[in-house]
Amino acid sequence: MSDTRAALGVGMVGYAFMGRVHSQAWRSVGAFFDLPVTPVMAALSGRSRDRTAAAAAALGWAAVENDWKDLIERDDVAIVDICTPGDSHAEIAIAALEAGKHVLCEKPLANTVAEAEAMVAAAERASARGVRSMVAFNYRRVPAVALARRFVAEGRLGELRHVRAQYLQDWIVDPEFPLVWRLQKDKAGSGALGDIGSHIVDTAQFVTGQTLTGVSAITETFVKRRPQAEESAGLAAGAAGDAGPTGTVTVDDAALFIGRLSGGALASFEATRFAAGRKNAMRIEINGSLGSLAFDFESMNELWFHDHTLPAEEAGFRRILVTEPGHPYAGAWWPPGHGLGYEHTFTHEVKDFLEAIGTGTDPAPSFADGLRVQRVLAAVEESAAGDSRWTPIP
Ligand code: SOE
């Protein structure tokens, strides 16, 4: 049977970790979800001609561009997927939106609030013309996290009192780990705060339906200098004035902050790349007047629920295996108990993005949601720089 759905060409910028996992999502989404439009992997853009060609062949992209400006001008590209470091998000997203292309942009939305505000303005202008945009907070698309939001929205937890969120990694505990772009402020905008702290801020706001109204924060850079990385040696020398074998780490290694949510709950956040032994432990626990929820991405198919309305003798956290057909996204995949992984959250992300495009609606999280997270990140940095004083979030 011929496919009568509109085919939408995708052009992706960047082919490192995020480019690879987004490619997996574009390749798989049509096989598992019934979509109003069909994505076609039209072109991949990267600065190195040879490495981009090799990545395109490996990841399934039909053509190659070596300048994103050429990519967004292609007639066979209707969607631009931005998988680059944060310092190029604003420039590429605004140009793509103004060229009438739908935009999916990796998190955090930008490296500054000003950039994020400009992106939101461009997104609102584009939306008026039917051009859609979304920021890639993929953890919203973990079935267990989406189920947690459903439980909170249904009132199963009652009045929310506490949100306790952590994002724990350990990939730079070794002081000899090189000075890669994620450790340089002019490329990444911030360190653990923006890279992984942005995820737990968005997840906390997504699950609770509330927004942070103020924070008090501390940050630390444990390892101040690192060996130059091949990718950044030139940049570090230029940007940080570092010549020679080592360069200055210009971002936070860890950020800890407390906050108050708009519904009155108290929140605590910890984002660190120095939690030795924790590989990708994105965790959230929510305590309410009627019960609690707990999630750990390292056991991503499980959601723990404590129903406080039960008699104490039979209450307690019970494990929900979030693999039933009635659970968010899970029914599209395998029979109960078989489970999903990190990559599936990106397939869910592009599925929701394509559905929004196909039905003429604005997807979530929007660039405005991304700006809201950016304002929290900026308040954390302002508080940490100012003796951790309480810093309201506009
Ligand atoms: C950091 O190492 C990182 O790759 C983040 O950039 C991603 O957003 C997160 O999903 C996994 O960890």
Short mmCIF file of C-alpha atoms in Angstrom, two decimals, residues 152-370:
data_model
loop_
_atom_site.label_atom_id
_atom_site.label_comp_id
_atom_site.label_asym_id
_atom_site.label_seq_id
_atom_site.Cartn_x
_atom_site.Cartn_y
_atom_site.Cartn_z
CA VAL A 152 0.31 13.89 40.28
CA ALA A 153 -2.26 15.39 37.90
CA GLU A 154 -4.85 12.81 39.10
CA GLY A 155 -4.25 13.95 42.69
CA ARG A 156 -2.85 10.60 43.84
CA LEU A 157 -0.19 12.44 45.90
CA GLY A 158 -2.48 15.15 47.26
CA GLU A 159 -0.78 18.43 48.24
CA LEU A 160 2.87 18.36 47.18
CA ARG A 161 5.32 19.07 50.00
CA HIS A 162 8.79 18.06 48.72
CA VAL A 163 10.58 17.51 45.41
CA ARG A 164 14.01 15.94 45.72
CA ALA A 165 15.91 15.76 42.39
CA GLN A 166 19.42 14.60 41.56
CA TYR A 167 21.37 14.04 38.41
CA LEU A 168 24.55 12.11 39.27
CA GLN A 169 27.36 11.23 36.85
CA ASP A 170 31.06 10.49 37.29
CA TRP A 171 32.68 10.74 33.87
CA ILE A 172 35.17 13.48 34.82
CA VAL A 173 36.26 12.33 38.29
CA ASP A 174 39.66 11.52 36.72
CA PRO A 175 41.64 14.81 36.71
CA GLU A 176 43.37 13.63 33.53
CA PHE A 177 40.06 13.63 31.61
CA PRO A 178 40.65 16.25 28.90
CA LEU A 179 39.19 19.73 28.61
CA VAL A 180 36.32 18.87 26.24
CA TRP A 181 33.74 21.40 25.07
CA ARG A 182 31.32 20.54 27.91
CA LEU A 183 33.96 21.96 30.32
CA GLN A 184 34.26 25.31 28.57
CA LYS A 185 31.81 28.10 29.33
CA ASP A 186 32.00 29.77 25.91
CA LYS A 187 30.88 26.49 24.26
CA ALA A 188 28.60 24.93 26.90
CA GLY A 189 27.30 27.96 28.80
CA SER A 190 27.77 26.19 32.13
CA GLY A 191 28.91 22.80 33.41
CA ALA A 192 26.87 20.19 35.27
CA LEU A 193 24.28 22.91 35.93
CA GLY A 194 23.18 23.41 32.34
CA ASP A 195 24.08 20.01 30.94
CA ILE A 196 22.33 17.79 33.50
CA GLY A 197 20.85 20.27 35.99
CA SER A 198 18.59 21.55 33.21
CA HIS A 199 17.09 18.07 32.93
CA ILE A 200 16.10 17.81 36.59
CA VAL A 201 14.71 21.35 36.62
CA ASP A 202 12.52 20.56 33.59
CA THR A 203 11.56 17.13 34.95
CA ALA A 204 10.55 18.58 38.34
CA GLN A 205 8.42 21.28 36.68
CA PHE A 206 6.95 18.76 34.19
CA VAL A 207 5.97 16.14 36.79
CA THR A 208 4.59 18.61 39.35
CA GLY A 209 3.01 21.05 36.87
CA GLN A 210 4.52 23.81 38.99
CA THR A 211 7.39 26.26 38.36
CA LEU A 212 10.31 27.33 40.54
CA THR A 213 9.82 30.83 41.98
CA GLY A 214 13.23 31.29 43.61
CA VAL A 215 16.49 29.48 44.49
CA SER A 216 19.52 29.53 46.76
CA ALA A 217 22.59 27.82 45.33
CA ILE A 218 26.20 26.74 45.65
CA THR A 219 28.45 25.55 42.85
CA GLU A 220 32.02 24.21 42.74
CA THR A 221 34.73 23.40 40.23
CA PHE A 222 36.74 20.61 41.86
CA VAL A 223 39.38 20.23 39.11
CA LYS A 224 40.50 23.68 37.95
CA ARG A 225 42.79 22.70 35.06
CA ARG A 226 42.77 19.75 32.68
CA PRO A 227 44.86 18.44 29.78
CA GLN A 228 43.95 20.17 26.53
CA ALA A 229 41.57 18.13 24.34
CA GLU A 230 42.33 17.74 20.63
CA GLU A 231 38.96 19.33 19.78
CA SER A 232 39.48 22.31 22.01
CA ALA A 233 43.23 22.90 22.12
CA GLY A 234 43.00 25.79 19.67
CA LEU A 235 39.83 27.13 21.22
CA ALA A 236 41.08 26.88 24.79
CA ALA A 237 44.26 28.72 23.82
CA GLY A 238 42.14 31.42 22.18
CA ALA A 239 39.25 31.53 24.63
CA ALA A 240 40.95 31.03 27.96
CA GLY A 241 44.38 32.37 26.99
CA ASP A 242 45.76 28.97 27.93
CA ALA A 243 48.74 27.91 25.92
CA GLY A 244 50.55 24.67 26.72
CA PRO A 245 49.47 21.18 27.86
CA THR A 246 46.67 22.15 30.24
CA GLY A 247 43.72 24.54 30.10
CA THR A 248 41.40 26.21 32.57
CA VAL A 249 38.04 24.59 33.38
CA THR A 250 35.63 27.52 33.10
CA VAL A 251 32.42 25.82 34.27
CA ASP A 252 30.94 24.25 37.40
CA ASP A 253 31.61 20.58 38.19
CA ALA A 254 28.68 20.44 40.61
CA ALA A 255 25.65 22.60 41.47
CA LEU A 256 23.45 22.19 44.54
CA PHE A 257 20.39 24.37 45.03
CA ILE A 258 17.14 24.59 46.97
CA GLY A 259 14.01 26.22 45.67
CA ARG A 260 10.34 26.90 46.26
CA LEU A 261 7.73 25.72 43.73
CA SER A 262 4.74 27.84 42.73
CA GLY A 263 2.37 25.45 44.53
CA GLY A 264 4.31 25.83 47.80
CA ALA A 265 6.40 22.67 47.76
CA LEU A 266 10.05 22.83 48.82
CA ALA A 267 12.57 21.51 46.30
CA SER A 268 16.20 20.41 46.41
CA PHE A 269 18.42 19.77 43.39
CA GLU A 270 21.89 18.23 42.96
CA ALA A 271 23.66 18.07 39.61
CA THR A 272 27.19 16.70 39.65
CA ARG A 273 29.71 14.93 37.46
CA PHE A 274 31.70 13.82 40.54
CA ALA A 275 29.34 11.26 42.06
CA ALA A 276 31.86 8.43 41.73
CA GLY A 277 30.00 5.22 40.85
CA ARG A 278 26.84 6.92 39.56
CA LYS A 279 26.79 6.77 35.74
CA ASN A 280 23.51 8.42 34.71
CA ALA A 281 21.43 8.54 37.86
CA MET A 282 18.71 11.04 37.05
CA ARG A 283 16.46 10.74 40.09
CA ILE A 284 13.35 12.42 41.44
CA GLU A 285 11.26 11.78 44.55
CA ILE A 286 8.06 13.64 45.28
CA ASN A 287 6.36 13.62 48.70
CA GLY A 288 2.73 14.66 49.00
CA SER A 289 0.00 14.60 51.64
CA LEU A 290 -1.46 11.37 50.22
CA GLY A 291 1.66 9.59 48.99
CA SER A 292 5.06 9.64 47.30
CA LEU A 293 6.69 8.78 44.00
CA ALA A 294 10.33 7.87 43.36
CA PHE A 295 12.21 7.35 40.06
CA ASP A 296 15.83 6.55 39.15
CA PHE A 297 16.79 6.57 35.47
CA GLU A 298 19.33 3.81 36.12
CA SER A 299 16.19 1.64 36.64
CA MET A 300 14.19 3.55 34.06
CA ASN A 301 11.37 1.00 33.61
CA GLU A 302 10.35 1.25 37.27
CA LEU A 303 8.30 3.80 39.19
CA TRP A 304 8.02 3.48 42.97
CA PHE A 305 4.73 4.58 44.51
CA HIS A 306 3.80 4.85 48.20
CA ASP A 307 0.07 5.23 48.86
CA HIS A 308 -0.14 6.93 52.24
CA THR A 309 -3.90 6.41 52.39
CA LEU A 310 -3.36 2.68 52.97
CA PRO A 311 -3.13 1.27 56.51
CA ALA A 312 0.45 1.60 57.72
CA GLU A 313 0.64 -2.19 58.11
CA GLU A 314 0.32 -2.67 54.35
CA ALA A 315 1.62 0.62 52.93
CA GLY A 316 5.12 1.34 51.72
CA PHE A 317 6.79 1.94 48.38
CA ARG A 318 5.73 -0.57 45.76
CA ARG A 319 7.41 -1.02 42.36
CA ILE A 320 5.34 -0.37 39.25
CA LEU A 321 6.94 -1.94 36.17
CA VAL A 322 6.03 0.69 33.58
CA THR A 323 5.74 -1.63 30.59
CA GLU A 324 1.99 -2.17 30.26
CA PRO A 325 0.08 -1.17 27.10
CA GLY A 326 -1.84 1.38 29.18
CA HIS A 327 1.33 3.14 30.28
CA PRO A 328 2.63 6.17 28.33
CA TYR A 329 4.42 5.12 25.10
CA ALA A 330 5.04 1.52 26.35
CA GLY A 331 2.33 -0.12 24.24
CA ALA A 332 4.11 0.77 21.00
CA TRP A 333 7.02 -1.53 21.79
CA TRP A 334 7.34 -4.91 23.47
CA PRO A 335 5.13 -7.14 25.65
CA PRO A 336 4.99 -6.27 29.38
CA GLY A 337 8.22 -6.78 31.29
CA HIS A 338 10.62 -6.47 28.35
CA GLY A 339 11.51 -2.85 29.02
CA LEU A 340 12.86 0.17 27.14
CA GLY A 341 16.12 2.12 27.15
CA TYR A 342 17.60 5.60 26.83
CA GLU A 343 17.22 5.63 23.03
CA HIS A 344 13.45 5.04 23.19
CA THR A 345 12.91 8.34 24.98
CA PHE A 346 14.24 10.12 21.86
CA THR A 347 11.98 8.09 19.59
CA HIS A 348 9.04 9.20 21.77
CA GLU A 349 10.33 12.77 21.49
CA VAL A 350 10.38 12.84 17.68
CA LYS A 351 7.04 10.98 17.60
CA ASP A 352 5.40 13.74 19.65
CA PHE A 353 7.15 16.40 17.56
CA LEU A 354 5.94 14.86 14.27
CA GLU A 355 2.42 14.45 15.64
CA ALA A 356 2.33 18.13 16.60
CA ILE A 357 3.56 19.14 13.15
CA GLY A 358 1.05 16.83 11.47
CA THR A 359 -1.89 18.06 13.56
CA GLY A 360 -0.92 21.75 13.43
CA THR A 361 -0.32 22.17 17.17
CA ASP A 362 2.60 23.54 19.17
CA PRO A 363 4.62 20.69 20.78
CA ALA A 364 5.86 20.62 24.39
CA PRO A 365 8.31 21.39 25.78
CA SER A 366 8.21 24.64 23.85
CA PHE A 367 11.03 27.13 23.56
CA ALA A 368 9.13 29.09 26.24
CA ASP A 369 9.49 26.05 28.53
CA GLY A 370 13.18 26.04 27.64
#
